[in-house]
PDB file of C-alpha atoms in Angstrom:
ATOM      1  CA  UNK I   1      15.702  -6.127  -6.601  1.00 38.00           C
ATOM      2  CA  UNK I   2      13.472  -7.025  -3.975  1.00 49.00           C
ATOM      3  CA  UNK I   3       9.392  -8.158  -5.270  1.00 55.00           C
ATOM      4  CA  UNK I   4       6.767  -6.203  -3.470  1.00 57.00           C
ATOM      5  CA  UNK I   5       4.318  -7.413  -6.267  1.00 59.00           C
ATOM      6  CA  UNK I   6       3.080 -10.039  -3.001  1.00 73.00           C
ATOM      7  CA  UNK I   7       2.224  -7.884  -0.217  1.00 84.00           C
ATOM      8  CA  UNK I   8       3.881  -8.110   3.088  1.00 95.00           C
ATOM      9  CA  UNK I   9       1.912  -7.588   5.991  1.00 96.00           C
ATOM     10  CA  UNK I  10       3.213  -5.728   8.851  1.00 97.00           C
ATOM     11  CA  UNK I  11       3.232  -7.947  11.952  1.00 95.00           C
ATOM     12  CA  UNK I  12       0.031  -7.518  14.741  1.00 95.00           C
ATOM     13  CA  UNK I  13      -2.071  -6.864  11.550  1.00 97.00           C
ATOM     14  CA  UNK I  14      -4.595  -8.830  10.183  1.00 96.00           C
ATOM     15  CA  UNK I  15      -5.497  -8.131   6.643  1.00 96.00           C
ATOM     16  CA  UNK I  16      -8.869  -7.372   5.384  1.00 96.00           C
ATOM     17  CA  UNK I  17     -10.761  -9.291   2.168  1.00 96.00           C
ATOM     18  CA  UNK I  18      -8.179  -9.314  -0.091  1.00 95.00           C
ATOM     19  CA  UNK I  19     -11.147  -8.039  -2.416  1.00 96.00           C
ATOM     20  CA  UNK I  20     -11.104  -4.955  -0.871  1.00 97.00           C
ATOM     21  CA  UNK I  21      -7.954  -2.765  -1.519  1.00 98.00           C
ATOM     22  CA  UNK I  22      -6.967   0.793  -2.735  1.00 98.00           C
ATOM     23  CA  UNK I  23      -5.033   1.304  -6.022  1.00 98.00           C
ATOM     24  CA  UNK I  24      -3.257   4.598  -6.759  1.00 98.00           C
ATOM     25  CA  UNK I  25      -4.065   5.712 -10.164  1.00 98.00           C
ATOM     26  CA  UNK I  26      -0.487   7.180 -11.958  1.00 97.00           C
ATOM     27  CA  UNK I  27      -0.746  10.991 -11.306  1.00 96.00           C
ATOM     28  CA  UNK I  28      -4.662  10.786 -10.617  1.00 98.00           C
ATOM     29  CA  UNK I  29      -7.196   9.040  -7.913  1.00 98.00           C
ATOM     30  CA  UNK I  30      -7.471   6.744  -5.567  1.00 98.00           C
ATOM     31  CA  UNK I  31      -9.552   3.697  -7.103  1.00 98.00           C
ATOM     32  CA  UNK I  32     -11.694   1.642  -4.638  1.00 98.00           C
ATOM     33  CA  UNK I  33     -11.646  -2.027  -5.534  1.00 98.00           C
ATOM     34  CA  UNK I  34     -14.544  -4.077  -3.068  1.00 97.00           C
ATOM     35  CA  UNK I  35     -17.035  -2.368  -1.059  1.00 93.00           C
ATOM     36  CA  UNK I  36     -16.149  -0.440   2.530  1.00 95.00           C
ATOM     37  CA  UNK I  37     -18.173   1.854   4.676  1.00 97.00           C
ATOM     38  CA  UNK I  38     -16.095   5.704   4.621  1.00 98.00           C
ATOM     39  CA  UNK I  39     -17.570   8.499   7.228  1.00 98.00           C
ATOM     40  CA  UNK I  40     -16.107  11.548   8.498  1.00 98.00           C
ATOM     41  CA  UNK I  41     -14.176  10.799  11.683  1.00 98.00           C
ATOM     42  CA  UNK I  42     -12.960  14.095  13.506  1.00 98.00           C
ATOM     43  CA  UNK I  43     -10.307  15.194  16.073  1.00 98.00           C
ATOM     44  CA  UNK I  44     -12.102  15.149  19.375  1.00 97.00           C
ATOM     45  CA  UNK I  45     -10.370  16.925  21.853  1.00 94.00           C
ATOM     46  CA  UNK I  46     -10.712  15.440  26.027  1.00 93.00           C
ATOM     47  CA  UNK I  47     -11.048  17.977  28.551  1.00 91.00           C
ATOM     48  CA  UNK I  48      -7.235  19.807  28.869  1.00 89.00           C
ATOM     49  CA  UNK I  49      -7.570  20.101  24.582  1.00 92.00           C
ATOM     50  CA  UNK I  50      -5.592  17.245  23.743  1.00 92.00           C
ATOM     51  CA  UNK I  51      -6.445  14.986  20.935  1.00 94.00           C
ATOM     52  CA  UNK I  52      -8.613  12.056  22.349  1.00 94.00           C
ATOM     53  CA  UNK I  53     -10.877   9.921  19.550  1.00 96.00           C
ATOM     54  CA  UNK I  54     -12.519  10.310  17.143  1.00 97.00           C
ATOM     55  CA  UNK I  55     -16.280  11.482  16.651  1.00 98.00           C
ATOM     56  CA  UNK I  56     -17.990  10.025  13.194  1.00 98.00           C
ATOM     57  CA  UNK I  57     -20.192  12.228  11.086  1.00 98.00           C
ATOM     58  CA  UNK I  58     -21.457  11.847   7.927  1.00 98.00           C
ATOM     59  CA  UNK I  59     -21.159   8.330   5.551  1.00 98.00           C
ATOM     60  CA  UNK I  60     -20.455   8.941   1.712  1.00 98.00           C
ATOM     61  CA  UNK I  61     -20.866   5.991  -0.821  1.00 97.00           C
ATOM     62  CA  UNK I  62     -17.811   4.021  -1.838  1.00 97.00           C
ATOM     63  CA  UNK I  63     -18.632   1.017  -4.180  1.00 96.00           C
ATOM     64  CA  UNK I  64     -16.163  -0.856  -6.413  1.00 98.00           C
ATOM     65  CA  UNK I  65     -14.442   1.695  -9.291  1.00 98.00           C
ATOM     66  CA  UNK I  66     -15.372   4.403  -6.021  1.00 98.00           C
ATOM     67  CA  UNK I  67     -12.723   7.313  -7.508  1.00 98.00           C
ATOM     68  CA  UNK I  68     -11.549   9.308  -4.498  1.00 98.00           C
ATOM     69  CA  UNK I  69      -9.381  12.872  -4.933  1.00 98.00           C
ATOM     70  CA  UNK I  70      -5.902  12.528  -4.561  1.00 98.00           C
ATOM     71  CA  UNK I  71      -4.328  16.227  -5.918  1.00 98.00           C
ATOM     72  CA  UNK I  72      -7.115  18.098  -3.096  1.00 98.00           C
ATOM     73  CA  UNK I  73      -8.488  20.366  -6.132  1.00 97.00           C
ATOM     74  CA  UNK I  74     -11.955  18.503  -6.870  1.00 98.00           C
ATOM     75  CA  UNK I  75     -14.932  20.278  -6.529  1.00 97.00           C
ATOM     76  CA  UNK I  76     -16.576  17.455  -5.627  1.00 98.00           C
ATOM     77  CA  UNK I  77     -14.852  16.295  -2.409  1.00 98.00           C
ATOM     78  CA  UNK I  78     -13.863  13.488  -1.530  1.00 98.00           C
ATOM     79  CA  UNK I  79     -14.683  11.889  -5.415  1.00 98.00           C
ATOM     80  CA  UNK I  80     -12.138  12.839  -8.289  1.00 98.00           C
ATOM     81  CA  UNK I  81     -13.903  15.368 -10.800  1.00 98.00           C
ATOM     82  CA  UNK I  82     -10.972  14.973 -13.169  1.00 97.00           C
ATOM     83  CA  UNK I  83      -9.474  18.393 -11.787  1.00 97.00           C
ATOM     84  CA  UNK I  84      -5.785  16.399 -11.215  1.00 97.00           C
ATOM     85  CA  UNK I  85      -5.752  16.486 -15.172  1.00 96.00           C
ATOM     86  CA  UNK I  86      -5.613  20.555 -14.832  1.00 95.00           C
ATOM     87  CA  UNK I  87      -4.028  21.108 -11.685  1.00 92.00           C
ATOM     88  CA  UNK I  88      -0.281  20.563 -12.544  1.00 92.00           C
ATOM     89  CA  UNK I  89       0.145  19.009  -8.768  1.00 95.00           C
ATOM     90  CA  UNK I  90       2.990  15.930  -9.215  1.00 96.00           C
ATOM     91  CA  UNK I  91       1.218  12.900  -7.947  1.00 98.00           C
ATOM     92  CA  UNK I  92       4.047  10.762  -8.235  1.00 97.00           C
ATOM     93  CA  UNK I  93       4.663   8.094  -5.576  1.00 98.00           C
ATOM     94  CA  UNK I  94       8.068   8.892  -3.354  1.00 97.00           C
ATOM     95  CA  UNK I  95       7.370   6.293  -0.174  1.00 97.00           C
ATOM     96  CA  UNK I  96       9.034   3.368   0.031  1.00 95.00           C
ATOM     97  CA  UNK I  97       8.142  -0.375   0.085  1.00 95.00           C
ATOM     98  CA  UNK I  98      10.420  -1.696   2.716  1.00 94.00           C
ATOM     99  CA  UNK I  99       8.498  -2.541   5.557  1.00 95.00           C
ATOM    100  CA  UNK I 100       7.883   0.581   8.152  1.00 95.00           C
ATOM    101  CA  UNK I 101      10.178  -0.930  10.715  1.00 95.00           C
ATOM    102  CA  UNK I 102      13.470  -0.748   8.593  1.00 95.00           C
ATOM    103  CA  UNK I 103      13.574   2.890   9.378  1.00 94.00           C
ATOM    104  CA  UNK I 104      11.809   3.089  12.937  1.00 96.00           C
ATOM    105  CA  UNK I 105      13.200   3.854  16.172  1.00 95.00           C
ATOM    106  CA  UNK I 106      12.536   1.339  18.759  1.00 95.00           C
ATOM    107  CA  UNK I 107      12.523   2.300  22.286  1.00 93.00           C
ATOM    108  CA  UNK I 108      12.085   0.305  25.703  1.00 94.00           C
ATOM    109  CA  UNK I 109       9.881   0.441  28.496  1.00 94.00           C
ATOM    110  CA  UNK I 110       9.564  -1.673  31.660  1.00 94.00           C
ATOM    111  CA  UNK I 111       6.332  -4.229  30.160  1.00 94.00           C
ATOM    112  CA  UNK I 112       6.204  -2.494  26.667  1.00 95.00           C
ATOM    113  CA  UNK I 113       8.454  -1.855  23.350  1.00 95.00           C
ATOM    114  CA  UNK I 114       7.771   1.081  21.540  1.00 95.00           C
ATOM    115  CA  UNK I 115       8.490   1.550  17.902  1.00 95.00           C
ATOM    116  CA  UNK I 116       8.177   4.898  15.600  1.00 95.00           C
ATOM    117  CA  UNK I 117       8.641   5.641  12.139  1.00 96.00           C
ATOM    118  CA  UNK I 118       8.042   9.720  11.928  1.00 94.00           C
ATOM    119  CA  UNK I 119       8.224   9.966   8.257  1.00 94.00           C
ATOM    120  CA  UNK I 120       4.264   8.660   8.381  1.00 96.00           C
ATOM    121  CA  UNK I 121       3.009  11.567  11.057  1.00 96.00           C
ATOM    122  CA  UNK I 122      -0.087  12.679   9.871  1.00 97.00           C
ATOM    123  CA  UNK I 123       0.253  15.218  12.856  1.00 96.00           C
ATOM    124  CA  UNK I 124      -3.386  14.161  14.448  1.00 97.00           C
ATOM    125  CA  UNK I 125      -1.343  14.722  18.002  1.00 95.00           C
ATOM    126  CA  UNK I 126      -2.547  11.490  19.746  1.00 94.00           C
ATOM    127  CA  UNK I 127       0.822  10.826  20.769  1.00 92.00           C
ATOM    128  CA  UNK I 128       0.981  14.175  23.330  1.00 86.00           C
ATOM    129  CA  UNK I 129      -2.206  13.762  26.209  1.00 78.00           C
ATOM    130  CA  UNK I 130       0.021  16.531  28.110  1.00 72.00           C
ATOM    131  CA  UNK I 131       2.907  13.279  28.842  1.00 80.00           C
ATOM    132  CA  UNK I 132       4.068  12.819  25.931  1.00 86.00           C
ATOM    133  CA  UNK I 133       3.646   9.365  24.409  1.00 85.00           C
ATOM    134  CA  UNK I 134       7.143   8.263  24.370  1.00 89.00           C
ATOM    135  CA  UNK I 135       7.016   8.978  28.316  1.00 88.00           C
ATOM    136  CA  UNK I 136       4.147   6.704  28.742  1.00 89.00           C
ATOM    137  CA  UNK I 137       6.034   4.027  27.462  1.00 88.00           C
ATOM    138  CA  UNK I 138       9.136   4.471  29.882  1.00 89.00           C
ATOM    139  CA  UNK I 139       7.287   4.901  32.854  1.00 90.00           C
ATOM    140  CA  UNK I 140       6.312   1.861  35.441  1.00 91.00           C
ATOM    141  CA  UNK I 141       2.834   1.229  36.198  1.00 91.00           C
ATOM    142  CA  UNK I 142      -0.231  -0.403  34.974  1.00 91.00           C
ATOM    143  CA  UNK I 143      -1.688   3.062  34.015  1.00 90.00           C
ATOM    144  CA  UNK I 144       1.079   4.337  31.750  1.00 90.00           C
ATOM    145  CA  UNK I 145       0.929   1.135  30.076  1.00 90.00           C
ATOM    146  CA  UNK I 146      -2.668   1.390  29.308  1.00 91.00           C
ATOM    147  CA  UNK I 147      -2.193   5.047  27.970  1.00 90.00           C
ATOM    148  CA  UNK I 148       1.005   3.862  25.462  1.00 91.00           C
ATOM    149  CA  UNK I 149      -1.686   1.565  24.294  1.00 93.00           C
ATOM    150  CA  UNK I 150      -4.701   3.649  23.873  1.00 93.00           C
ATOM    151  CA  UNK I 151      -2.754   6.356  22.681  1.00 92.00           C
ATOM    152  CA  UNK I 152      -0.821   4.292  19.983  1.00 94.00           C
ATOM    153  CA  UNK I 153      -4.293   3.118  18.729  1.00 95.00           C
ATOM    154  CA  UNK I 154      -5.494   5.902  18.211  1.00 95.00           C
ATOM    155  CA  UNK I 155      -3.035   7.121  16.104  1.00 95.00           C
ATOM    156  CA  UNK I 156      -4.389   7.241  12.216  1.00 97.00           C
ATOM    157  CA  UNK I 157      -0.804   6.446  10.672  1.00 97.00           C
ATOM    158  CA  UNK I 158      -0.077   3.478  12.465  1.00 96.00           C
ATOM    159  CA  UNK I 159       3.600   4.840  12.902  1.00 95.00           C
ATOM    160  CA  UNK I 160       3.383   4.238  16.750  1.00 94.00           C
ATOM    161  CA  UNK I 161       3.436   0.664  17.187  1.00 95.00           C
ATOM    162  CA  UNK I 162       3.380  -0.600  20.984  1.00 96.00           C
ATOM    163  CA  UNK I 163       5.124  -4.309  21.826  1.00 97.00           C
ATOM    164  CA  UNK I 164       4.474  -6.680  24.423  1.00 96.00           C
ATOM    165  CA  UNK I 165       8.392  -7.452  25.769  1.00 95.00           C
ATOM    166  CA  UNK I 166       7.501 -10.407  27.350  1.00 94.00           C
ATOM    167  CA  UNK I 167       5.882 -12.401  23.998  1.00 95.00           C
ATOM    168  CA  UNK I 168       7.651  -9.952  21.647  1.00 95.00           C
ATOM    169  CA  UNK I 169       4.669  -9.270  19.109  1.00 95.00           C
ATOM    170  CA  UNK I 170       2.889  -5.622  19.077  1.00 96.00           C
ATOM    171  CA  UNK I 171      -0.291  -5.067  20.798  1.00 96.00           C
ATOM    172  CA  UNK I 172      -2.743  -4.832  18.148  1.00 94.00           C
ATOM    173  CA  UNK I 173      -6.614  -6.065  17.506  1.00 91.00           C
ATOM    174  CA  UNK I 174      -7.768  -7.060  14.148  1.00 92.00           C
ATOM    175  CA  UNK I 175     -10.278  -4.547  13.095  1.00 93.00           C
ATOM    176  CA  UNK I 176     -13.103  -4.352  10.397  1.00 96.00           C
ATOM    177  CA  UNK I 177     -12.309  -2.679   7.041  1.00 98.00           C
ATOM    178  CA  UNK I 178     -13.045   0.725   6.619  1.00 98.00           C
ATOM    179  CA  UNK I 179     -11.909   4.380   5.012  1.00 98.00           C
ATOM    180  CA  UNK I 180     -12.396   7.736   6.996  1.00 98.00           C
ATOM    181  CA  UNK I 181     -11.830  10.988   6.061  1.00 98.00           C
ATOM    182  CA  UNK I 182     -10.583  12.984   9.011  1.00 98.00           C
ATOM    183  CA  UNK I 183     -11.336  16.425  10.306  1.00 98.00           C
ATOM    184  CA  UNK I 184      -9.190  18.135  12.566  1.00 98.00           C
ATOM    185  CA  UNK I 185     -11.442  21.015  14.028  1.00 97.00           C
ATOM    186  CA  UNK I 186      -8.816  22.211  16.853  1.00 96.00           C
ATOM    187  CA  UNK I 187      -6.727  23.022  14.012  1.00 96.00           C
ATOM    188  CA  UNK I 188      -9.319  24.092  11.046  1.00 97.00           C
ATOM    189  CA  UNK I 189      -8.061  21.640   8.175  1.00 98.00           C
ATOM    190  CA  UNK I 190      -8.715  18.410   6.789  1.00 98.00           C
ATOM    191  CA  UNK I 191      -6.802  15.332   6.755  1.00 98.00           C
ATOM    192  CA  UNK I 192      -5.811  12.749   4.821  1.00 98.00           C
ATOM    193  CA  UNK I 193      -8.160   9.091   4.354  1.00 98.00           C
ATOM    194  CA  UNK I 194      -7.732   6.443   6.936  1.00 98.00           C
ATOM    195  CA  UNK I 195      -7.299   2.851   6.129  1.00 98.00           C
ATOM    196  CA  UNK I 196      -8.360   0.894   9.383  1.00 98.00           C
ATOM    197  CA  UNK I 197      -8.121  -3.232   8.918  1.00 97.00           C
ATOM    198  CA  UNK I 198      -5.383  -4.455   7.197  1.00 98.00           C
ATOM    199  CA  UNK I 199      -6.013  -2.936   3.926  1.00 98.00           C
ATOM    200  CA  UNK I 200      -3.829  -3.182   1.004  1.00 98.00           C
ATOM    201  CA  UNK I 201      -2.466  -0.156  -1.158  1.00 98.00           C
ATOM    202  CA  UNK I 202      -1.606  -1.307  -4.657  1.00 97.00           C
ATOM    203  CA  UNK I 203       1.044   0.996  -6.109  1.00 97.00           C
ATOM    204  CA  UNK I 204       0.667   2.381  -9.959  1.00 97.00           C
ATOM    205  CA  UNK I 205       3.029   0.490 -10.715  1.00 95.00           C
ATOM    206  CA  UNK I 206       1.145  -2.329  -9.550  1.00 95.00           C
ATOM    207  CA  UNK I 207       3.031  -3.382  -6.467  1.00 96.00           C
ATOM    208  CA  UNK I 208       1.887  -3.545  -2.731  1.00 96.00           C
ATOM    209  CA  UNK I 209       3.299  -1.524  -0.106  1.00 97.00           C
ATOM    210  CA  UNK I 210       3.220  -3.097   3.331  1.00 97.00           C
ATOM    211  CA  UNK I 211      -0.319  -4.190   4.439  1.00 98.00           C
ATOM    212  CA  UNK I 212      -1.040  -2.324   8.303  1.00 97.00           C
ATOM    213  CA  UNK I 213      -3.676  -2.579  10.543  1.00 97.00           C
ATOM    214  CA  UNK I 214      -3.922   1.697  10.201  1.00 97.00           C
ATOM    215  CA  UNK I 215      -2.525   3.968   7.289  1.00 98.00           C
ATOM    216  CA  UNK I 216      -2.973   7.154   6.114  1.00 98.00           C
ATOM    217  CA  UNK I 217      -2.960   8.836   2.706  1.00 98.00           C
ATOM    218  CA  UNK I 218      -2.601  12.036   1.128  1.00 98.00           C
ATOM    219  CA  UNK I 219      -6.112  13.779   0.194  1.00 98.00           C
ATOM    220  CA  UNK I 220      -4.300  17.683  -0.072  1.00 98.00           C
ATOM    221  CA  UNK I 221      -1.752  16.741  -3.124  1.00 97.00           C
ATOM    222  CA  UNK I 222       1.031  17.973  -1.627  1.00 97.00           C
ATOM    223  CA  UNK I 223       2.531  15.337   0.805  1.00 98.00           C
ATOM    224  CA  UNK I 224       6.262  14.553   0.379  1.00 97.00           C
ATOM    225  CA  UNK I 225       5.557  10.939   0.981  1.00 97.00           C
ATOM    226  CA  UNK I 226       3.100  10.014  -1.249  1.00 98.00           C
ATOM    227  CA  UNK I 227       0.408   8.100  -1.577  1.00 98.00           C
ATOM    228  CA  UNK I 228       0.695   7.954   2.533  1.00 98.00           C
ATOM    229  CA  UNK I 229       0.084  11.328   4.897  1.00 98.00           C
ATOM    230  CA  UNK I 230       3.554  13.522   6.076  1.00 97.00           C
ATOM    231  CA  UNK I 231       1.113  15.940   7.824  1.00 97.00           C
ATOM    232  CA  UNK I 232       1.436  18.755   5.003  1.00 98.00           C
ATOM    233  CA  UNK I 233      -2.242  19.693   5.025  1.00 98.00           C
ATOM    234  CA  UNK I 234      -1.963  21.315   8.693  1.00 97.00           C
ATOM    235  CA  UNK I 235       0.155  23.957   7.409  1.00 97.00           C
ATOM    236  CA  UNK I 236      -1.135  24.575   3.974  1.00 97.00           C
ATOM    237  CA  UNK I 237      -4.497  24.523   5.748  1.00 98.00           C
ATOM    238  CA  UNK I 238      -6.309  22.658   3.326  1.00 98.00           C
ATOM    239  CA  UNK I 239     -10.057  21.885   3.638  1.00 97.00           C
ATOM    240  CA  UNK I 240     -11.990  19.914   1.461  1.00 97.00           C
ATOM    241  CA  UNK I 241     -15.506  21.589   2.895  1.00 96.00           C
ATOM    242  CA  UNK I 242     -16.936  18.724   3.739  1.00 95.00           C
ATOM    243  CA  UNK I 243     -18.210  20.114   7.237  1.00 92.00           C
ATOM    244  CA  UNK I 244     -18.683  23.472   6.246  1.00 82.00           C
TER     245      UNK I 244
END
């Protein structure tokens, strides 16, 4: 049996202060351990309505213990109120350990790789800016290559991962620890909570899943691939009221 009790970090990421992590309480919270800034980061649309960046809004406090909602019913978004212990939503963990690139498709492009493991979409729709992401990749010229980039950057997940063919590593910059919850206004719902910076995600059963430079996890309780994001909260149309 393989040990994921040592994390393995994902390569292009560089991992944040190992003091600062995220452990997944069995069938409750999220538990912050170490201190991170978390603001409301929403879906900001360019000018033909495609997903573009991000806009930040308002900061909440996370300190170490910090209990965040993980089953969506709190009354007291994004902090657990203990409703998980009423809400009869299964919280149990169903994502694997192995590495995200065991089960990605890999696809190749004239100066850049692309690879893309689907069963982490947290459907934010940075990967369609009217050509399609996957096109961007495939097509010749300096400003489809810049696009494949931006666009995989943006994506919250981290399931789009863009490679340099000539030195073979992906194209990723380290970035500073954080947690956002994110809005998606075009589409009236909430998202899950963004891990930017090499974070680590401690399992209840006290193993590591991969360390990556972005990740996503469930906030609306009902993700198939939990703790991380499948994209279920667009179309239960859950909304934690934060912006309201």
């Amino acid at each position: 049996m393989s040990d994921y009790s040592k994390p393995r970090i994902q390569a292009g990421t560089t991992q944040a202060d190992p003091s600062i992590s995220i452990e997944v309480v069995a069938n409750g919270p999220y538990r912050v351990r170490g201190a991170t800034p978390m603001h409301i980061q929403s879906i900001t649309p360019n000018e033909t309505q495609n997903s573009w960046t991000f806009t930040q809004g308002q900061e909440f406090e996370v300190k170490d213990g910090t209990l965040l909602c993980r089953c969506g019913q709190s009354r007291n978004k994004p902090y657990c109120d203990g409703s998980h212990l009423k809400a009869g939503i299964d919280l149990t963990e169903t994502a694997s350990f192995a590495p995200m690139l065991d089960d990605a498709t890999e696809m190749d492009g004239p100066k850049y790789s692309l690879t893309d493991n689907e069963n982490f979409c947290a459907f934010a729709r940075f990967c369609d800016n009217g050509d399609r992401f996957w096109n961007e990749v495939m097509e010749p010229g300096e400003r489809h290559g810049e696009l494949a980039v931006y666009m995989a950057h943006q994506c919250p997940s981290g399931r789009l991962l863009v490679w340099d063919r000539q030195t073979g590593v992906p194209v990723e910059t380290p970035q500073p620890a954080a947690l956002a919850l994110i809005e998606d206004p075009a589409l009236g719902v909430s998202g899950p909570l963004q891990l930017r910076g090499g974070i680590r995600v401690q399992s209840a059963r006290g193993d590591s899943y991969e360390i990556r430079n972005r990740q996503t996890l469930c906030r609306c309780g009902a993700s198939s691939n939990k703790p991380f994001c499948d994209g279920t909260h667009a179309s239960m149309k859950f909304k934690d009221g934060l912006t309201d």
